[in-house]
Coordinates of C-alpha atoms in Angstrom, one line a residue:
M274 CA 75.8 116.2 139.8
Q275 CA 77.0 113.7 137.1
F276 CA 79.6 112.3 139.6
L277 CA 76.9 111.8 142.2
W278 CA 74.7 110.1 139.6
F279 CA 77.6 107.7 138.8
R280 CA 78.3 106.9 142.5
V281 CA 74.6 105.8 142.7
A282 CA 74.5 104.0 139.4
V283 CA 77.5 101.7 139.9
P284 CA 76.3 100.2 143.3
L285 CA 72.9 99.9 141.6
C286 CA 74.5 97.7 138.9
F287 CA 76.0 95.4 141.6
A288 CA 72.6 95.2 143.3
V289 CA 70.9 94.2 140.1
L290 CA 73.6 91.6 139.4
S291 CA 73.0 90.2 143.0
I292 CA 69.3 89.9 142.3
I293 CA 69.9 88.1 139.0
V294 CA 72.2 85.6 140.8
A295 CA 69.6 85.1 143.6
I296 CA 66.8 84.5 141.1
N297 CA 68.8 82.0 139.2
G298 CA 69.4 80.1 142.5
Q299 CA 73.2 80.2 142.1
A300 CA 75.7 80.4 144.8
M301 CA 78.8 82.5 143.9
P302 CA 79.2 82.9 140.1
S303 CA 82.6 82.2 138.6
P304 CA 84.8 85.4 138.3
L305 CA 84.7 85.8 134.5
P306 CA 80.9 85.8 134.0
T307 CA 80.6 88.1 137.1
A308 CA 83.2 90.5 135.6
V309 CA 81.4 90.5 132.2
G310 CA 78.0 91.1 133.9
I311 CA 79.4 94.0 136.0
C312 CA 81.1 95.5 132.9
S313 CA 77.9 95.2 130.9
L314 CA 75.8 96.8 133.6
A315 CA 78.4 99.6 134.1
G316 CA 78.5 100.2 130.4
M317 CA 74.7 100.5 130.3
A318 CA 74.9 102.9 133.2
L319 CA 77.4 105.0 131.3
I320 CA 75.2 105.0 128.2
W321 CA 72.1 105.9 130.2
R322 CA 74.0 108.8 131.8
D323 CA 75.1 110.0 128.4
M324 CA 71.6 109.7 127.1
S325 CA 70.2 111.5 130.1
A326 CA 72.5 114.5 129.5
K327 CA 71.4 115.1 125.9
M328 CA 68.4 117.2 124.9
K329 CA 65.6 114.9 123.9
G330 CA 62.3 115.3 122.0
G331 CA 59.0 114.9 123.7
N332 CA 56.8 111.8 123.7
R333 CA 59.6 109.4 122.9
T334 CA 59.9 105.8 124.1
I335 CA 63.1 104.5 125.7
G336 CA 63.4 102.2 122.7
S337 CA 63.3 105.0 120.1
L338 CA 65.7 107.1 122.1
F339 CA 68.1 104.2 122.5
S340 CA 68.0 103.3 118.8
Q341 CA 68.7 107.0 117.9
Y342 CA 71.5 107.2 120.4
L343 CA 73.2 104.1 118.9
A344 CA 72.7 105.3 115.3
V345 CA 74.2 108.7 116.2
K346 CA 77.2 107.1 117.9
A347 CA 77.8 104.6 115.0
V348 CA 77.6 107.4 112.4
G349 CA 79.8 109.6 114.6
W350 CA 82.5 106.9 114.8
L351 CA 82.2 106.3 111.0
G352 CA 82.4 110.1 110.3
R353 CA 85.5 110.5 112.4
R354 CA 87.2 107.6 110.6
Q355 CA 86.2 108.9 107.1
R356 CA 87.3 112.4 108.0
R357 CA 90.8 111.1 108.9
K358 CA 90.9 109.2 105.6
L359 CA 89.9 112.3 103.7
E360 CA 92.6 114.4 105.4
A361 CA 95.2 111.7 104.5
D362 CA 94.0 111.7 100.9
T363 CA 94.4 115.5 100.6
L364 CA 98.1 115.1 101.3
K365 CA 98.6 112.8 98.2
V366 CA 96.0 113.9 95.7
K367 CA 97.8 112.8 92.5
Q368 CA 98.3 109.3 93.9
V369 CA 94.7 109.0 95.2
Q370 CA 93.3 110.2 91.9
E371 CA 95.4 107.7 89.9
E372 CA 94.2 104.9 92.2
T373 CA 90.6 105.9 91.9
L374 CA 90.8 106.0 88.1
L375 CA 92.6 102.7 87.7
M376 CA 90.1 101.0 90.1
R377 CA 87.2 102.2 88.0
L378 CA 88.8 101.0 84.7
R379 CA 89.9 97.6 86.1
K380 CA 86.4 97.0 87.5
N381 CA 84.8 97.6 84.1
A382 CA 87.5 96.3 81.8
N383 CA 85.5 93.3 80.7
T384 CA 82.4 95.2 79.7
C385 CA 81.6 95.9 76.1
Y386 CA 82.6 99.5 76.7
G387 CA 85.8 98.6 78.6
K388 CA 86.9 96.3 75.7
Q389 CA 86.1 99.0 73.1
Y390 CA 88.5 101.4 74.8
D391 CA 90.9 98.7 76.0
F392 CA 90.7 99.7 79.7
S393 CA 92.8 96.7 80.7
S394 CA 95.9 98.2 79.0
V395 CA 95.6 101.7 80.6
K396 CA 98.4 102.2 83.1
D397 CA 97.9 105.8 84.2
S398 CA 95.8 109.0 83.7
D399 CA 97.9 110.1 80.8
G400 CA 97.2 106.8 79.0
F401 CA 93.5 107.1 79.8
R402 CA 93.2 110.7 78.4
A403 CA 95.1 109.6 75.3
C404 CA 92.8 106.7 74.4
H405 CA 89.4 108.0 75.6
P406 CA 87.6 111.1 74.2
I407 CA 85.9 113.8 76.3
T408 CA 82.2 112.9 76.3
T409 CA 78.7 114.4 76.7
Y410 CA 75.4 112.6 77.2
E411 CA 74.9 111.9 73.5
H412 CA 77.9 109.6 73.7
Y413 CA 76.0 107.3 76.1
Q414 CA 72.4 107.5 74.9
D415 CA 72.4 104.3 72.7
L416 CA 74.3 102.4 75.3
I417 CA 71.9 103.3 78.0
K418 CA 69.0 102.3 75.8
R419 CA 70.6 98.8 75.5
I420 CA 70.9 98.7 79.3
A421 CA 67.3 99.8 79.8
A422 CA 66.3 96.9 77.5
G423 CA 68.0 94.4 79.8
E424 CA 71.4 93.9 78.3
E425 CA 74.1 93.5 81.0
K426 CA 77.8 94.5 81.2
V427 CA 77.4 97.1 78.5
I428 CA 79.2 99.9 80.3
I429 CA 79.6 98.7 83.9
A430 CA 80.1 95.3 85.5
E431 CA 78.2 96.1 88.6
K432 CA 74.4 95.4 88.8
L433 CA 72.3 98.4 88.2
L434 CA 70.0 99.8 91.0
I435 CA 68.1 102.3 89.0
L436 CA 68.2 104.4 85.9
A437 CA 68.5 107.9 87.4
M438 CA 66.9 110.9 85.9
T439 CA 68.7 114.3 86.1
S440 CA 66.8 117.4 87.0
G441 CA 67.0 118.8 83.5
T442 CA 68.0 122.4 84.4
S443 CA 70.2 122.7 81.3
G444 CA 67.7 121.1 78.9
Q445 CA 66.2 117.7 78.5
S446 CA 66.5 115.3 81.4
S447 CA 69.2 112.7 81.0
M448 CA 69.0 109.0 82.1
L449 CA 72.1 107.9 83.9
L450 CA 73.1 104.7 85.8
S451 CA 73.1 104.4 89.5
T452 CA 74.8 101.6 91.4
K453 CA 75.3 100.4 94.9
D454 CA 78.9 101.6 94.7
T455 CA 77.7 105.2 93.9
N456 CA 75.3 105.1 97.0
T457 CA 77.9 103.6 99.3
E458 CA 80.5 106.2 98.2
F459 CA 78.0 109.0 98.8
F460 CA 77.3 107.8 102.3
L461 CA 80.8 107.2 103.4
Q462 CA 82.6 110.1 101.7
G463 CA 79.7 112.5 101.9
V464 CA 77.1 112.0 104.5
A465 CA 79.3 110.5 107.3
V466 CA 82.0 113.2 106.8
C467 CA 79.5 116.1 106.8
L468 CA 77.7 114.8 109.9
E469 CA 81.0 114.8 111.7
V470 CA 81.7 118.4 110.4
M471 CA 78.2 119.4 111.5
R472 CA 78.7 117.9 115.0
Q473 CA 82.0 119.8 115.5
A474 CA 80.7 123.2 114.1
F475 CA 77.3 122.9 115.9
P476 CA 77.8 120.8 119.0
E477 CA 74.2 121.3 120.1
T478 CA 73.0 119.1 117.2
D479 CA 74.6 116.1 119.1
S480 CA 71.2 115.5 120.8
L481 CA 68.3 113.1 120.8
Q482 CA 65.9 115.6 119.3
R483 CA 64.0 114.7 116.2
T484 CA 64.6 116.2 112.8
T485 CA 61.9 117.5 110.4
K486 CA 63.0 116.3 107.0
F487 CA 61.1 117.5 104.0
F488 CA 61.3 114.7 101.4
Y489 CA 58.8 112.8 99.4
T490 CA 58.2 109.4 97.9
P491 CA 59.0 109.7 94.2
I492 CA 57.0 108.0 91.5
F493 CA 59.2 105.4 89.7
R494 CA 58.4 104.0 86.3
Q495 CA 60.1 100.9 84.8
S496 CA 62.1 100.3 81.7
E497 CA 61.0 97.5 79.3
S498 CA 63.2 95.1 81.3
G499 CA 61.8 96.1 84.6
I500 CA 64.6 98.5 85.8
P501 CA 63.2 101.3 88.0
I502 CA 63.5 104.8 86.4
G503 CA 63.5 107.8 88.7
P504 CA 65.5 110.3 90.8
N505 CA 68.8 109.3 92.4
S506 CA 68.3 110.9 95.8
S507 CA 67.5 110.2 99.4
T508 CA 63.9 108.9 99.6
P509 CA 61.7 107.6 102.5
A510 CA 62.2 104.1 101.2
S511 CA 66.0 104.3 101.1
S512 CA 65.8 105.9 104.6
R513 CA 63.3 103.5 106.1
H514 CA 65.6 102.4 108.9
M515 CA 66.1 106.1 109.9
L516 CA 62.4 107.2 109.8
N517 CA 62.1 107.1 113.7
L518 CA 64.6 110.0 113.8
Y519 CA 62.1 112.2 111.9
T520 CA 59.0 114.0 113.1
T521 CA 56.9 112.7 110.1
P522 CA 55.5 109.2 110.8
A523 CA 56.0 106.4 108.3
P524 CA 52.3 106.3 107.0
A525 CA 52.6 109.8 105.7
F526 CA 55.2 108.6 103.1
E527 CA 52.5 106.4 101.6
V528 CA 50.6 109.5 100.4
P529 CA 51.3 110.1 96.7
S530 CA 50.4 113.8 96.6
E531 CA 53.3 116.1 97.3
K532 CA 50.9 118.8 98.6
D533 CA 49.3 116.4 101.1
T534 CA 52.6 114.9 102.2
L535 CA 53.9 118.5 102.8
Y536 CA 50.8 119.2 105.0
L537 CA 51.6 116.1 107.1
H538 CA 55.3 117.1 107.4
L539 CA 54.1 120.4 108.8
L540 CA 51.4 119.0 111.0
F541 CA 53.6 116.6 112.9
A542 CA 56.5 119.1 113.0
L543 CA 54.2 121.7 114.6
K544 CA 53.0 119.1 117.2
D545 CA 56.6 118.7 118.4
P546 CA 58.1 121.9 120.0
S547 CA 61.5 120.2 120.5
V548 CA 62.4 119.9 116.8
G549 CA 66.2 120.3 116.6
T550 CA 66.9 120.4 112.8
L551 CA 65.1 121.2 109.6
E552 CA 66.5 119.2 106.7
S553 CA 66.0 118.8 103.0
N554 CA 68.1 118.2 99.9
F555 CA 67.7 121.8 98.8
A556 CA 66.9 125.1 100.5
S557 CA 64.1 125.6 97.9
T558 CA 62.1 122.7 99.4
V559 CA 62.4 124.3 102.9
F560 CA 61.3 127.6 101.4
Y561 CA 58.2 126.1 99.7
A562 CA 57.4 124.4 103.0
F563 CA 57.3 127.7 104.9
S564 CA 55.3 129.3 102.1
A565 CA 52.7 126.5 102.5
L566 CA 52.8 127.0 106.3
Q567 CA 52.0 130.7 105.8
D568 CA 49.0 129.8 103.6
R569 CA 47.6 126.9 105.8
W570 CA 48.6 127.6 109.4
Q571 CA 45.0 128.1 110.6
E572 CA 43.9 124.7 109.2
L573 CA 47.0 123.1 110.8
V574 CA 46.4 124.7 114.2
E575 CA 42.8 123.5 114.1
D576 CA 43.9 119.9 113.5
I577 CA 46.3 120.0 116.4
E578 CA 43.7 121.6 118.7
Q579 CA 41.1 118.9 117.8
G580 CA 43.5 116.0 117.4
K581 CA 42.5 115.2 113.8
V582 CA 43.9 115.2 110.2
S583 CA 42.3 117.6 107.8
G584 CA 39.5 116.1 105.7
A585 CA 40.8 118.1 102.7
L586 CA 43.7 115.7 102.3
S587 CA 43.1 112.8 99.8
L588 CA 44.2 109.8 102.0
E589 CA 43.4 106.2 101.7
P590 CA 41.2 105.1 104.7
R591 CA 43.8 102.8 106.2
V592 CA 46.5 105.6 106.0
R593 CA 44.1 108.1 107.5
T594 CA 43.3 105.7 110.4
R595 CA 47.0 105.1 111.2
L596 CA 47.7 108.9 111.1
E597 CA 44.7 109.9 113.2
A598 CA 45.7 107.2 115.8
L599 CA 48.8 109.4 116.4
M600 CA 46.8 112.6 116.9
K601 CA 45.4 113.7 120.3
P602 CA 43.7 117.0 121.0
D603 CA 46.3 119.5 122.2
P604 CA 44.6 122.8 122.8
E605 CA 47.6 124.1 124.8
R606 CA 50.1 123.6 121.9
A607 CA 47.5 125.0 119.5
A608 CA 47.1 128.2 121.5
Q609 CA 50.9 128.6 121.6
L610 CA 51.1 128.1 117.8
R611 CA 48.2 130.5 117.1
A612 CA 49.9 133.2 119.1
H613 CA 53.2 132.7 117.3
F614 CA 51.5 132.9 113.8
Q615 CA 49.5 136.0 114.7
E616 CA 52.8 137.7 115.7
G617 CA 53.9 137.4 112.0
F618 CA 56.2 135.2 110.0
G619 CA 59.6 137.0 110.4
G620 CA 61.7 134.6 112.5
I621 CA 58.8 132.2 112.9
A622 CA 61.0 129.1 112.9
R623 CA 62.7 129.9 116.1
R624 CA 59.4 130.8 117.8
L625 CA 57.7 127.6 116.8
W626 CA 60.7 125.5 117.8
P627 CA 62.8 127.3 120.5
H628 CA 65.5 124.5 120.4
L629 CA 65.9 124.6 116.6
H630 CA 69.7 124.4 116.0
L631 CA 70.1 124.2 112.3
V632 CA 68.7 124.2 108.8
L633 CA 70.5 121.4 106.8
A634 CA 70.1 122.0 103.1
V635 CA 72.1 122.9 100.0
D636 CA 71.8 126.7 99.5
S637 CA 74.4 127.3 96.8
G638 CA 73.9 127.6 93.0
S639 CA 70.3 127.9 91.9
N640 CA 69.3 127.5 95.6
Q641 CA 71.2 130.6 96.8
I642 CA 68.1 132.8 96.5
Y643 CA 66.0 130.5 98.7
G644 CA 68.7 130.3 101.3
E645 CA 68.9 134.1 101.5
M646 CA 65.1 134.5 101.7
L647 CA 64.9 131.9 104.5
R648 CA 67.7 133.6 106.5
E649 CA 66.1 137.0 106.0
N650 CA 62.6 136.0 106.9
Y651 CA 61.3 132.6 108.1
C652 CA 64.5 131.3 109.6
K653 CA 66.1 134.5 110.9
G654 CA 68.7 133.7 113.5
V655 CA 69.0 129.9 112.7
P656 CA 72.4 128.7 111.3
F657 CA 72.4 127.0 107.9
Y658 CA 74.7 124.3 106.7
S659 CA 75.1 123.5 103.0
P660 CA 76.8 120.1 103.3
F661 CA 77.5 118.8 99.8
Y662 CA 78.3 119.6 96.2
A663 CA 76.7 116.7 94.4
A664 CA 74.7 115.8 91.3
T665 CA 72.9 112.8 89.8
E666 CA 76.4 111.8 88.6
G667 CA 77.5 111.4 92.3
L668 CA 79.3 113.1 95.1
I669 CA 81.7 115.9 94.0
G670 CA 82.6 117.8 97.1
V671 CA 82.0 118.4 100.8
N672 CA 81.7 121.6 102.8
L673 CA 84.2 121.6 105.7
W674 CA 83.5 125.2 106.6
P675 CA 79.8 125.3 107.5
Q676 CA 79.9 128.6 109.3
E677 CA 81.3 130.5 106.3
L678 CA 78.6 132.3 104.2
N679 CA 80.4 131.7 100.9
R680 CA 79.8 128.1 100.2
R681 CA 83.1 126.3 99.4
Y682 CA 83.5 122.6 98.8
L683 CA 86.5 120.4 99.0
L684 CA 86.7 118.1 96.1
C685 CA 86.5 114.4 97.2
P686 CA 89.6 112.8 95.6
R687 CA 88.3 109.2 96.0
S688 CA 84.7 109.8 94.8
M689 CA 85.5 110.7 91.1
F690 CA 88.5 111.1 88.9
C691 CA 88.3 114.8 88.0
E692 CA 89.6 116.7 85.1
F693 CA 89.3 120.5 84.5
L694 CA 88.6 122.4 81.3
P695 CA 89.7 126.0 81.5
E696 CA 86.8 128.4 81.1
S697 CA 88.6 130.0 78.1
S698 CA 88.7 126.8 76.2
L699 CA 85.1 125.6 76.6
E700 CA 84.2 126.1 73.0
D701 CA 87.4 124.5 71.6
E702 CA 86.9 121.4 69.4
T703 CA 89.6 119.4 71.2
P704 CA 90.2 121.1 74.5
Q705 CA 93.0 120.0 76.8
T706 CA 92.2 119.2 80.4
L707 CA 94.1 119.8 83.6
L708 CA 94.3 117.5 86.6
M709 CA 93.6 118.3 90.3
E710 CA 97.2 119.0 91.0
E711 CA 97.5 121.3 88.0
V712 CA 94.6 123.8 88.5
K713 CA 95.3 127.3 89.7
E714 CA 93.6 129.3 92.5
G715 CA 91.4 132.1 91.1
D716 CA 90.7 130.3 87.7
S717 CA 87.4 128.8 86.6
Y718 CA 86.9 125.4 85.0
E719 CA 84.3 123.1 83.7
L720 CA 84.4 119.8 85.6
V721 CA 85.0 116.6 83.6
I722 CA 84.4 113.5 85.6
T723 CA 84.9 109.7 85.6
N724 CA 82.6 108.2 88.2
A725 CA 81.7 104.8 89.6
S726 CA 78.6 104.3 87.5
G727 CA 79.7 104.4 83.9
L728 CA 80.6 107.9 82.9
F729 CA 84.1 108.4 81.5
R730 CA 85.6 111.8 80.9
Y731 CA 82.1 113.2 81.1
R732 CA 81.4 117.0 80.9
I733 CA 78.8 117.6 83.6
G734 CA 78.3 121.2 82.6
D735 CA 79.2 122.8 85.9
I736 CA 81.6 125.7 86.0
V737 CA 83.5 126.0 89.3
K738 CA 86.1 128.5 90.5
V739 CA 89.1 127.2 92.4
V740 CA 89.2 129.4 95.5
G741 CA 92.0 127.7 97.4
F742 CA 93.5 124.4 98.5
H743 CA 93.2 122.1 101.5
N744 CA 96.7 120.6 101.6
Q745 CA 97.0 119.5 97.9
C746 CA 93.3 119.3 97.2
P747 CA 91.3 122.0 95.4
I748 CA 88.5 123.9 97.1
V749 CA 85.8 125.2 94.7
E750 CA 82.9 127.5 94.6
F751 CA 80.0 126.7 92.1
Q752 CA 79.7 129.4 89.5
Y753 CA 77.1 128.4 86.9
R754 CA 75.7 125.7 84.6
R755 CA 76.7 126.0 81.0
G756 CA 73.1 125.6 79.8
Q757 CA 71.9 128.3 82.2
M758 CA 73.9 131.2 80.6
L759 CA 72.1 134.2 79.0
S760 CA 73.7 134.9 75.7
V761 CA 71.8 136.6 72.8
R762 CA 75.0 138.1 71.3
G763 CA 77.8 135.9 72.8
E764 CA 77.9 138.0 76.0
K765 CA 77.5 135.0 78.3
V766 CA 75.9 136.3 81.5
S767 CA 76.0 133.7 84.2
E768 CA 73.3 132.9 86.7
A769 CA 75.4 134.2 89.6
L770 CA 76.1 137.5 87.7
F771 CA 72.5 138.1 86.9
L772 CA 71.3 137.3 90.4
D773 CA 73.7 139.8 91.9
A774 CA 72.4 142.5 89.6
L775 CA 68.8 141.6 90.3
K776 CA 69.3 141.8 94.1
K777 CA 70.9 145.2 93.7
A778 CA 67.9 146.4 91.6
V779 CA 65.3 144.9 94.1
A780 CA 67.1 146.8 96.9
Q781 CA 66.2 150.0 95.0
W782 CA 62.5 149.1 94.7
P783 CA 60.9 150.4 98.0
G784 CA 59.0 147.7 99.9
A785 CA 59.8 144.9 97.3
Q786 CA 60.8 141.4 98.4
L787 CA 62.0 139.0 95.8
V788 CA 60.1 135.6 95.8
D789 CA 61.4 134.0 92.6
Y790 CA 62.6 134.8 89.1
C791 CA 63.7 133.4 85.8
C792 CA 64.7 134.7 82.3
A793 CA 64.2 133.9 78.7
E794 CA 66.2 135.0 75.7
S795 CA 63.9 136.8 73.3
G796 CA 64.6 134.4 70.5
I797 CA 62.6 131.6 72.0
L798 CA 59.5 133.8 72.3
G799 CA 59.4 134.7 68.6
D800 CA 56.7 137.2 67.5
S801 CA 54.7 136.9 70.8
I802 CA 56.5 139.8 72.4
G803 CA 57.2 142.1 69.4
G804 CA 60.4 144.1 68.8
S805 CA 63.4 143.2 66.8
D806 CA 66.4 143.7 69.0
P807 CA 67.5 140.6 70.9
H808 CA 67.0 141.1 74.6
Y809 CA 66.3 139.4 77.9
Q810 CA 62.7 138.7 79.1
V811 CA 62.8 138.7 82.9
F812 CA 59.9 137.2 84.9
I813 CA 59.8 138.2 88.6
E814 CA 57.5 137.4 91.5
L815 CA 57.6 140.0 94.2
K816 CA 56.0 140.6 97.6
G817 CA 55.2 144.0 98.9
V818 CA 54.7 145.8 95.5
R819 CA 52.0 145.4 92.8
N820 CA 53.6 147.4 90.1
L821 CA 56.9 149.0 89.0
S822 CA 57.5 152.1 87.0
E823 CA 59.5 152.0 83.8
E824 CA 62.3 153.8 85.6
Q825 CA 62.3 151.1 88.3
R826 CA 62.3 148.3 85.8
Y827 CA 65.2 150.0 83.9
K828 CA 67.3 149.8 87.2
L829 CA 67.8 146.1 86.6
D830 CA 69.3 146.8 83.2
I831 CA 71.6 149.5 84.7
C832 CA 72.7 147.1 87.5
L833 CA 73.6 144.4 85.0
Q834 CA 75.6 146.9 82.9
Q835 CA 77.5 147.9 86.0
D836 CA 78.4 144.3 86.7
S837 CA 79.1 143.1 83.2
A838 CA 81.3 145.2 80.9
V839 CA 80.5 142.9 78.0
Y840 CA 76.8 143.3 78.4
K841 CA 77.2 147.1 78.7
S842 CA 79.2 147.3 75.5
F843 CA 76.5 145.5 73.6
R844 CA 73.8 147.7 75.1
I845 CA 75.7 150.9 74.2
K846 CA 76.2 149.7 70.6
G847 CA 72.5 148.8 70.5
S848 CA 73.2 145.2 69.6
I849 CA 71.1 144.1 72.6
G850 CA 67.9 145.8 73.5
P851 CA 66.8 146.8 77.0
M852 CA 65.5 144.1 79.3
R853 CA 61.8 143.6 79.6
V854 CA 60.8 143.1 83.2
Q855 CA 57.4 141.3 83.8
L856 CA 55.8 141.0 87.2
V857 CA 53.9 137.8 87.5
A858 CA 51.0 136.8 89.8
E859 CA 51.5 135.4 93.3
G860 CA 52.0 131.6 93.1
A861 CA 53.0 131.7 89.4
F862 CA 56.4 130.0 90.1
K863 CA 54.8 127.3 92.2
E864 CA 52.6 126.4 89.2
L865 CA 55.6 126.6 86.9
R866 CA 57.5 124.3 89.2
K867 CA 54.7 121.7 88.9
Q868 CA 54.7 121.9 85.1
M869 CA 58.5 121.5 85.0
M870 CA 58.4 118.5 87.3
A871 CA 55.6 116.9 85.3
F872 CA 57.4 117.4 82.0
S873 CA 60.8 116.1 83.1
N874 CA 59.6 113.4 85.5
T875 CA 61.6 115.1 88.3
S876 CA 60.9 114.4 91.9
P877 CA 60.4 117.3 94.4
N878 CA 63.5 115.9 96.2
T879 CA 65.7 116.8 93.3
F880 CA 64.0 119.7 91.5
K881 CA 65.9 122.9 90.7
M882 CA 64.2 125.9 89.3
H883 CA 65.4 126.7 85.8
R884 CA 66.8 130.3 85.8
V885 CA 67.1 130.5 82.0
L886 CA 64.1 129.0 80.2
R887 CA 64.9 127.0 77.2
R888 CA 61.3 125.8 76.4
K889 CA 58.8 128.3 74.8
E890 CA 55.9 126.7 76.7
Y891 CA 57.4 127.8 80.0
A892 CA 58.0 131.3 78.9
D893 CA 54.5 131.5 77.4
F894 CA 53.0 130.2 80.7
L895 CA 54.7 133.1 82.6
L896 CA 53.6 135.6 80.0
G897 CA 50.1 134.4 80.7
K898 CA 50.6 135.0 84.4
T899 CA 52.0 138.6 83.9
V900 CA 50.1 141.2 86.0
S901 CA 52.3 144.2 85.3

């Protein structure tokens, strides 16, 4: 069939060229222009054939399809090029790491900071480690205040884009520097590579379908010198040239309310039965979207049926007018949707969007629980790809094995200069670091990074386990954040260890489905909970059960004892008291999330739920939401 199409298309190109010649009143055109014209038309014919063969979204103009096609092809070419460069770099990791470090130091040698540590005289990584201490955020606070006040060339030579706020999962949010270099690096070494990996692993995503991307316009404030302060993540503004690839129309991103923007994301996604991918930075955002869909599906279906936008949304008149111009009554689609929702929410994603190929979101670390809940419920049967290991500090690793359930990330040797603190030496006063080529498979380390935006030998607080090597380059699994450890007697229970125990306990509670959880060490609650033995206060939101017996609650303590010999020994000695498990009301964690974002100025695009609460106000809030 394709060959027949081509046999028709090429003569058609010649015919079109003849018509052009006739219209221009020319006799025989010279050979070169003729050849160029023929080649151009043949090229267009080939492009049109390729476009015609791909799955497309409905109600698309030729212009929007063509621009998407060109964007996909351009990023595809770039992704293949960057993947080849990454492969080459993994064969010479020591050399690439040295080059990356020296490039950072040379670039910033004439800053105040570079002169203080004599960057211009550093010849290699050994010299750098000898002259520069290992740092934490406190080391940079005063310097960043000077930058916020407008002083230039304090730490970095490059012009600043924004002052980037971290998510604050391990304590107070930090304010870091973000530059054009950081963003370019992230796109080339991260986004481009991962899109190529995705295309190879899930070839059906190489289509002209639209993506539903759950992201929001963050609120930026300004420093005294006018530098924007906010999250360092993909935003509608930074993606403005790509918005035609998404189901959500541009006016929706002018809506300041996250709740109202989410409604619009869902409304325009539901209108389009040909959605190919659901995307967000984190699986938690996708999970919250489906939770909202479950709560508001009737209102959404009514809007689609009547061709309107709900009057409950707080929209500026001009924004509402532009959005409602895109709505037309669609009773047929509304009837389909109503039938799907009435069938239940298990596997709803595939029923709503039969050609849905992928959920693209990070589902490791604190997002693991949300990825699991999505796969087990709303997105049953849909593949997931967790593409990056990244932070406000920049790109750390990429996932080259998207179909494996255990999320493993290849460290990107040109993104950051990486050092590794062995887990056994984290509390040492002057710990010695290892380099990429010195780490051992099976061991865990805290990452120490030197990045493109002014952090040098910086402890980011992430503990990773080296699970293998790709050529010479380490492959890691995220383990835990240092600030998110439970430790009332020095037992150090990590987030991953606690979550495994919790999942085992929930499996023994008939009918229970875990929605969310967090913990607090009894010390931060003081006298409000009574009792003298230090212990863990555990807050859990469940579906399917309203109460738990004391015996059922104690199962969680038993499961953790089975998984942690150290915790068990403290429990047997009586040094740690039994856990206290509190069931909280439905929606308690949604409200807690709002409070946390408001306190830390975190955007929904970058928020991560705190698994260990370090602020008494948060624990008191959940105590107030306890129902059992």
